[in-house]
């Protein structure tokens, strides 16, 4: 019975991967170390994408 549960979990993970959905839901902007701002990104931030609420995902520019 325990093997059946493990096989169901593996099947679930494979189906999510095939659908292109991440297993761990979360904000993709935070995953890129960004912040959501309304409108356009201003200095010292630059645009890296769009947040789930339609705002701009901005990341701070860091010189190395």
mmCIF file of N, CA, C and O in Angstrom:
data_model
loop_
_atom_site.group_PDB
_atom_site.id
_atom_site.type_symbol
_atom_site.label_atom_id
_atom_site.label_comp_id
_atom_site.label_asym_id
_atom_site.label_seq_id
_atom_site.Cartn_x
_atom_site.Cartn_y
_atom_site.Cartn_z
ATOM 1 N N UNK A 1 0.819 -1.189 0.000
ATOM 2 C CA UNK A 1 0.000 0.000 0.000
ATOM 3 C C UNK A 1 0.866 1.257 0.000
ATOM 4 O O UNK A 1 0.520 2.247 -0.632
ATOM 5 N N UNK A 2 1.983 1.213 0.701
ATOM 6 C CA UNK A 2 2.867 2.368 0.754
ATOM 7 C C UNK A 2 3.465 2.650 -0.628
ATOM 8 O O UNK A 2 3.630 3.808 -1.015
ATOM 9 N N UNK A 3 3.755 1.614 -1.367
ATOM 10 C CA UNK A 3 4.307 1.785 -2.713
ATOM 11 C C UNK A 3 3.276 2.453 -3.616
ATOM 12 O O UNK A 3 3.617 3.285 -4.462
ATOM 13 N N UNK A 4 2.021 2.115 -3.433
ATOM 14 C CA UNK A 4 0.961 2.729 -4.230
ATOM 15 C C UNK A 4 0.933 4.244 -4.018
ATOM 16 O O UNK A 4 0.820 5.011 -4.977
ATOM 17 N N UNK A 5 1.059 4.700 -2.779
ATOM 18 C CA UNK A 5 1.083 6.132 -2.505
ATOM 19 C C UNK A 5 2.299 6.800 -3.147
ATOM 20 O O UNK A 5 2.202 7.894 -3.696
ATOM 21 N N UNK A 6 3.434 6.163 -3.085
ATOM 22 C CA UNK A 6 4.636 6.737 -3.695
ATOM 23 C C UNK A 6 4.490 6.814 -5.207
ATOM 24 O O UNK A 6 4.910 7.793 -5.830
ATOM 25 N N UNK A 7 3.896 5.804 -5.810
ATOM 26 C CA UNK A 7 3.679 5.842 -7.258
ATOM 27 C C UNK A 7 2.688 6.935 -7.639
ATOM 28 O O UNK A 7 2.861 7.601 -8.672
ATOM 29 N N UNK A 8 1.675 7.163 -6.814
ATOM 30 C CA UNK A 8 0.728 8.246 -7.089
ATOM 31 C C UNK A 8 1.393 9.612 -6.985
ATOM 32 O O UNK A 8 1.114 10.508 -7.779
ATOM 33 N N UNK A 9 2.293 9.771 -6.022
ATOM 34 C CA UNK A 9 3.018 11.038 -5.887
ATOM 35 C C UNK A 9 3.917 11.258 -7.104
ATOM 36 O O UNK A 9 3.960 12.362 -7.662
ATOM 37 N N UNK A 10 4.589 10.236 -7.544
ATOM 38 C CA UNK A 10 5.459 10.358 -8.728
ATOM 39 C C UNK A 10 4.621 10.685 -9.964
ATOM 40 O O UNK A 10 4.994 11.540 -10.771
ATOM 41 N N UNK A 11 3.478 10.040 -10.115
ATOM 42 C CA UNK A 11 2.596 10.326 -11.238
ATOM 43 C C UNK A 11 2.109 11.768 -11.196
ATOM 44 O O UNK A 11 2.085 12.457 -12.209
ATOM 45 N N UNK A 12 1.746 12.243 -10.002
ATOM 46 C CA UNK A 12 1.305 13.618 -9.838
ATOM 47 C C UNK A 12 2.400 14.605 -10.243
ATOM 48 O O UNK A 12 2.153 15.578 -10.958
ATOM 49 N N UNK A 13 3.626 14.358 -9.820
ATOM 50 C CA UNK A 13 4.746 15.244 -10.173
ATOM 51 C C UNK A 13 5.011 15.227 -11.671
ATOM 52 O O UNK A 13 5.296 16.262 -12.273
ATOM 53 N N UNK A 14 4.908 14.068 -12.281
ATOM 54 C CA UNK A 14 5.144 13.965 -13.726
ATOM 55 C C UNK A 14 4.059 14.706 -14.503
ATOM 56 O O UNK A 14 4.350 15.379 -15.495
ATOM 57 N N UNK A 15 2.815 14.608 -14.063
ATOM 58 C CA UNK A 15 1.734 15.304 -14.752
ATOM 59 C C UNK A 15 1.869 16.811 -14.623
ATOM 60 O O UNK A 15 1.615 17.549 -15.575
ATOM 61 N N UNK A 16 2.294 17.286 -13.477
ATOM 62 C CA UNK A 16 2.503 18.727 -13.315
ATOM 63 C C UNK A 16 3.667 19.205 -14.173
ATOM 64 O O UNK A 16 3.615 20.275 -14.747
ATOM 65 N N UNK A 17 4.715 18.400 -14.257
ATOM 66 C CA UNK A 17 5.847 18.774 -15.103
ATOM 67 C C UNK A 17 5.455 18.807 -16.565
ATOM 68 O O UNK A 17 5.886 19.673 -17.323
ATOM 69 N N UNK A 18 4.615 17.866 -16.997
ATOM 70 C CA UNK A 18 4.171 17.832 -18.384
ATOM 71 C C UNK A 18 3.261 19.014 -18.698
ATOM 72 O O UNK A 18 3.235 19.513 -19.824
ATOM 73 N N UNK A 19 2.517 19.484 -17.706
ATOM 74 C CA UNK A 19 1.633 20.630 -17.910
ATOM 75 C C UNK A 19 2.397 21.949 -17.850
ATOM 76 O O UNK A 19 1.850 22.997 -18.143
ATOM 77 N N UNK A 20 3.658 21.914 -17.446
ATOM 78 C CA UNK A 20 4.468 23.124 -17.375
ATOM 79 C C UNK A 20 4.213 23.952 -16.145
ATOM 80 O O UNK A 20 4.542 25.124 -16.094
ATOM 81 N N UNK A 21 3.613 23.378 -15.123
ATOM 82 C CA UNK A 21 3.342 24.109 -13.900
ATOM 83 C C UNK A 21 4.383 23.758 -12.859
ATOM 84 O O UNK A 21 4.781 22.604 -12.752
ATOM 85 N N UNK A 22 4.841 24.732 -12.106
ATOM 86 C CA UNK A 22 5.816 24.427 -11.057
ATOM 87 C C UNK A 22 5.169 23.637 -9.932
ATOM 88 O O UNK A 22 3.985 23.801 -9.639
ATOM 89 N N UNK A 23 5.946 22.797 -9.298
ATOM 90 C CA UNK A 23 5.427 21.994 -8.197
ATOM 91 C C UNK A 23 5.171 22.851 -6.968
ATOM 92 O O UNK A 23 4.174 22.718 -6.301
ATOM 93 N N UNK A 24 6.085 23.762 -6.677
ATOM 94 C CA UNK A 24 5.942 24.629 -5.510
ATOM 95 C C UNK A 24 5.413 25.969 -5.991
ATOM 96 O O UNK A 24 6.122 26.730 -6.644
ATOM 97 N N UNK A 25 4.147 26.273 -5.700
ATOM 98 C CA UNK A 25 3.614 27.550 -6.148
ATOM 99 C C UNK A 25 4.241 28.699 -5.380
ATOM 100 O O UNK A 25 4.552 28.591 -4.202
ATOM 101 N N UNK A 26 4.438 29.786 -6.039
ATOM 102 C CA UNK A 26 5.018 30.961 -5.402
ATOM 103 C C UNK A 26 5.066 32.099 -6.394
ATOM 104 O O UNK A 26 4.738 31.948 -7.565
ATOM 105 N N UNK A 27 5.463 33.248 -5.917
ATOM 106 C CA UNK A 27 5.543 34.415 -6.777
ATOM 107 C C UNK A 27 6.817 34.336 -7.608
ATOM 108 O O UNK A 27 7.922 34.335 -7.054
ATOM 109 N N UNK A 28 6.699 34.270 -8.952
ATOM 110 C CA UNK A 28 7.904 34.187 -9.778
ATOM 111 C C UNK A 28 8.778 35.432 -9.677
ATOM 112 O O UNK A 28 9.981 35.362 -9.880
ATOM 113 N N UNK A 29 8.177 36.560 -9.335
ATOM 114 C CA UNK A 29 8.980 37.778 -9.190
ATOM 115 C C UNK A 29 9.898 37.660 -7.984
ATOM 116 O O UNK A 29 11.071 38.030 -8.059
ATOM 117 N N UNK A 30 9.385 37.143 -6.879
ATOM 118 C CA UNK A 30 10.227 36.956 -5.698
ATOM 119 C C UNK A 30 11.298 35.908 -5.957
ATOM 120 O O UNK A 30 12.392 35.988 -5.405
ATOM 121 N N UNK A 31 10.999 34.927 -6.795
ATOM 122 C CA UNK A 31 11.983 33.905 -7.122
ATOM 123 C C UNK A 31 13.167 34.515 -7.871
ATOM 124 O O UNK A 31 14.270 33.986 -7.826
ATOM 125 N N UNK A 32 12.936 35.642 -8.557
ATOM 126 C CA UNK A 32 14.011 36.336 -9.280
ATOM 127 C C UNK A 32 14.591 37.482 -8.457
ATOM 128 O O UNK A 32 15.290 38.333 -8.996
ATOM 129 N N UNK A 33 14.312 37.505 -7.171
ATOM 130 C CA UNK A 33 14.764 38.576 -6.274
ATOM 131 C C UNK A 33 14.255 39.935 -6.736
ATOM 132 O O UNK A 33 14.985 40.925 -6.690
ATOM 133 N N UNK A 34 12.994 39.972 -7.182
ATOM 134 C CA UNK A 34 12.412 41.224 -7.647
ATOM 135 C C UNK A 34 11.302 41.700 -6.735
ATOM 136 O O UNK A 34 10.943 41.047 -5.764
ATOM 137 N N UNK A 35 10.772 42.878 -7.074
ATOM 138 C CA UNK A 35 9.649 43.460 -6.349
ATOM 139 C C UNK A 35 8.625 43.931 -7.367
ATOM 140 O O UNK A 35 8.974 44.319 -8.476
ATOM 141 N N UNK A 36 7.357 43.922 -6.985
ATOM 142 C CA UNK A 36 6.287 44.364 -7.866
ATOM 143 C C UNK A 36 6.017 45.849 -7.665
ATOM 144 O O UNK A 36 5.818 46.302 -6.542
ATOM 145 N N UNK A 37 6.038 46.606 -8.760
ATOM 146 C CA UNK A 37 5.771 48.038 -8.731
ATOM 147 C C UNK A 37 4.672 48.355 -9.734
ATOM 148 O O UNK A 37 4.655 47.789 -10.833
ATOM 149 N N UNK A 38 3.770 49.282 -9.397
ATOM 150 C CA UNK A 38 2.806 49.726 -10.412
ATOM 151 C C UNK A 38 3.513 50.605 -11.443
ATOM 152 O O UNK A 38 4.396 51.387 -11.101
ATOM 153 N N UNK A 39 3.173 50.450 -12.688
ATOM 154 C CA UNK A 39 3.791 51.262 -13.736
ATOM 155 C C UNK A 39 5.122 50.687 -14.185
ATOM 156 O O UNK A 39 5.330 49.480 -14.171
ATOM 157 N N UNK A 40 6.026 51.582 -14.559
ATOM 158 C CA UNK A 40 7.325 51.147 -15.077
ATOM 159 C C UNK A 40 8.366 51.141 -13.961
ATOM 160 O O UNK A 40 8.180 51.764 -12.918
ATOM 161 N N UNK A 41 9.458 50.464 -14.214
ATOM 162 C CA UNK A 41 10.551 50.396 -13.232
ATOM 163 C C UNK A 41 11.399 51.657 -13.326
ATOM 164 O O UNK A 41 11.751 52.101 -14.417
ATOM 165 N N UNK A 42 11.722 52.209 -12.196
ATOM 166 C CA UNK A 42 12.575 53.398 -12.129
ATOM 167 C C UNK A 42 13.935 53.005 -11.565
ATOM 168 O O UNK A 42 14.083 51.962 -10.935
ATOM 169 N N UNK A 43 14.915 53.864 -11.798
ATOM 170 C CA UNK A 43 16.246 53.602 -11.256
ATOM 171 C C UNK A 43 16.191 53.496 -9.757
ATOM 172 O O UNK A 43 15.410 54.215 -9.146
ATOM 173 N N UNK A 44 16.949 52.671 -9.145
ATOM 174 C CA UNK A 44 17.980 51.747 -9.600
ATOM 175 C C UNK A 44 17.443 50.360 -9.943
ATOM 176 O O UNK A 44 18.161 49.381 -9.868
ATOM 177 N N UNK A 45 16.169 50.254 -10.337
ATOM 178 C CA UNK A 45 15.570 48.974 -10.682
ATOM 179 C C UNK A 45 15.475 48.831 -12.193
ATOM 180 O O UNK A 45 15.416 49.821 -12.922
ATOM 181 N N UNK A 46 15.448 47.587 -12.669
ATOM 182 C CA UNK A 46 15.206 47.322 -14.080
ATOM 183 C C UNK A 46 14.165 46.223 -14.200
ATOM 184 O O UNK A 46 13.978 45.415 -13.307
ATOM 185 N N UNK A 47 13.467 46.224 -15.340
ATOM 186 C CA UNK A 47 12.329 45.336 -15.551
ATOM 187 C C UNK A 47 12.802 43.919 -15.836
ATOM 188 O O UNK A 47 13.677 43.698 -16.674
ATOM 189 N N UNK A 48 12.208 42.937 -15.142
ATOM 190 C CA UNK A 48 12.544 41.529 -15.377
ATOM 191 C C UNK A 48 11.318 40.701 -15.730
ATOM 192 O O UNK A 48 11.451 39.533 -16.051
ATOM 193 N N UNK A 49 10.119 41.281 -15.665
ATOM 194 C CA UNK A 49 8.919 40.527 -16.006
ATOM 195 C C UNK A 49 7.668 41.206 -15.471
ATOM 196 O O UNK A 49 7.691 42.362 -15.064
ATOM 197 N N UNK A 50 6.580 40.440 -15.495
ATOM 198 C CA UNK A 50 5.296 40.944 -15.030
ATOM 199 C C UNK A 50 4.831 40.122 -13.839
ATOM 200 O O UNK A 50 4.933 38.896 -13.850
ATOM 201 N N UNK A 51 4.319 40.790 -12.830
ATOM 202 C CA UNK A 51 3.800 40.113 -11.645
ATOM 203 C C UNK A 51 2.417 39.545 -11.934
ATOM 204 O O UNK A 51 1.784 39.888 -12.930
ATOM 205 N N UNK A 52 1.936 38.716 -11.026
ATOM 206 C CA UNK A 52 0.631 38.089 -11.198
ATOM 207 C C UNK A 52 -0.506 39.098 -11.182
ATOM 208 O O UNK A 52 -1.534 38.884 -11.801
ATOM 209 N N UNK A 53 -0.327 40.227 -10.505
ATOM 210 C CA UNK A 53 -1.376 41.239 -10.425
ATOM 211 C C UNK A 53 -1.280 42.266 -11.552
ATOM 212 O O UNK A 53 -2.006 43.242 -11.557
ATOM 213 N N UNK A 54 -0.351 42.078 -12.503
ATOM 214 C CA UNK A 54 -0.206 42.978 -13.637
ATOM 215 C C UNK A 54 0.827 44.066 -13.441
ATOM 216 O O UNK A 54 1.114 44.825 -14.362
ATOM 217 N N UNK A 55 1.385 44.185 -12.242
ATOM 218 C CA UNK A 55 2.427 45.178 -12.004
ATOM 219 C C UNK A 55 3.723 44.746 -12.671
ATOM 220 O O UNK A 55 3.860 43.608 -13.113
ATOM 221 N N UNK A 56 4.685 45.655 -12.705
ATOM 222 C CA UNK A 56 6.000 45.344 -13.255
ATOM 223 C C UNK A 56 6.868 44.687 -12.197
ATOM 224 O O UNK A 56 6.918 45.145 -11.056
ATOM 225 N N UNK A 57 7.550 43.631 -12.584
ATOM 226 C CA UNK A 57 8.502 42.980 -11.691
ATOM 227 C C UNK A 57 9.858 43.625 -11.933
ATOM 228 O O UNK A 57 10.403 43.556 -13.042
ATOM 229 N N UNK A 58 10.390 44.273 -10.923
ATOM 230 C CA UNK A 58 11.633 45.029 -11.043
ATOM 231 C C UNK A 58 12.682 44.462 -10.101
ATOM 232 O O UNK A 58 12.381 44.105 -8.969
ATOM 233 N N UNK A 59 13.904 44.434 -10.589
ATOM 234 C CA UNK A 59 15.026 43.971 -9.765
ATOM 235 C C UNK A 59 16.038 45.095 -9.652
ATOM 236 O O UNK A 59 16.276 45.841 -10.595
ATOM 237 N N UNK A 60 16.655 45.197 -8.493
ATOM 238 C CA UNK A 60 17.640 46.249 -8.257
ATOM 239 C C UNK A 60 18.910 45.946 -9.034
ATOM 240 O O UNK A 60 19.407 44.823 -9.035
ATOM 241 N N UNK A 61 19.425 46.976 -9.703
ATOM 242 C CA UNK A 61 20.667 46.850 -10.455
ATOM 243 C C UNK A 61 21.835 46.884 -9.480
ATOM 244 O O UNK A 61 21.933 47.793 -8.656
ATOM 245 N N UNK A 62 22.713 45.898 -9.563
ATOM 246 C CA UNK A 62 23.863 45.814 -8.668
ATOM 247 C C UNK A 62 25.123 45.725 -9.503
ATOM 248 O O UNK A 62 25.253 44.852 -10.362
ATOM 249 N N UNK A 63 26.050 46.656 -9.281
ATOM 250 C CA UNK A 63 27.331 46.611 -9.982
ATOM 251 C C UNK A 63 28.283 45.708 -9.221
ATOM 252 O O UNK A 63 28.319 45.722 -7.995
ATOM 253 N N UNK A 64 29.054 44.941 -9.966
ATOM 254 C CA UNK A 64 30.049 44.067 -9.332
ATOM 255 C C UNK A 64 31.426 44.452 -9.755
ATOM 256 O O UNK A 64 31.666 45.090 -10.719
#
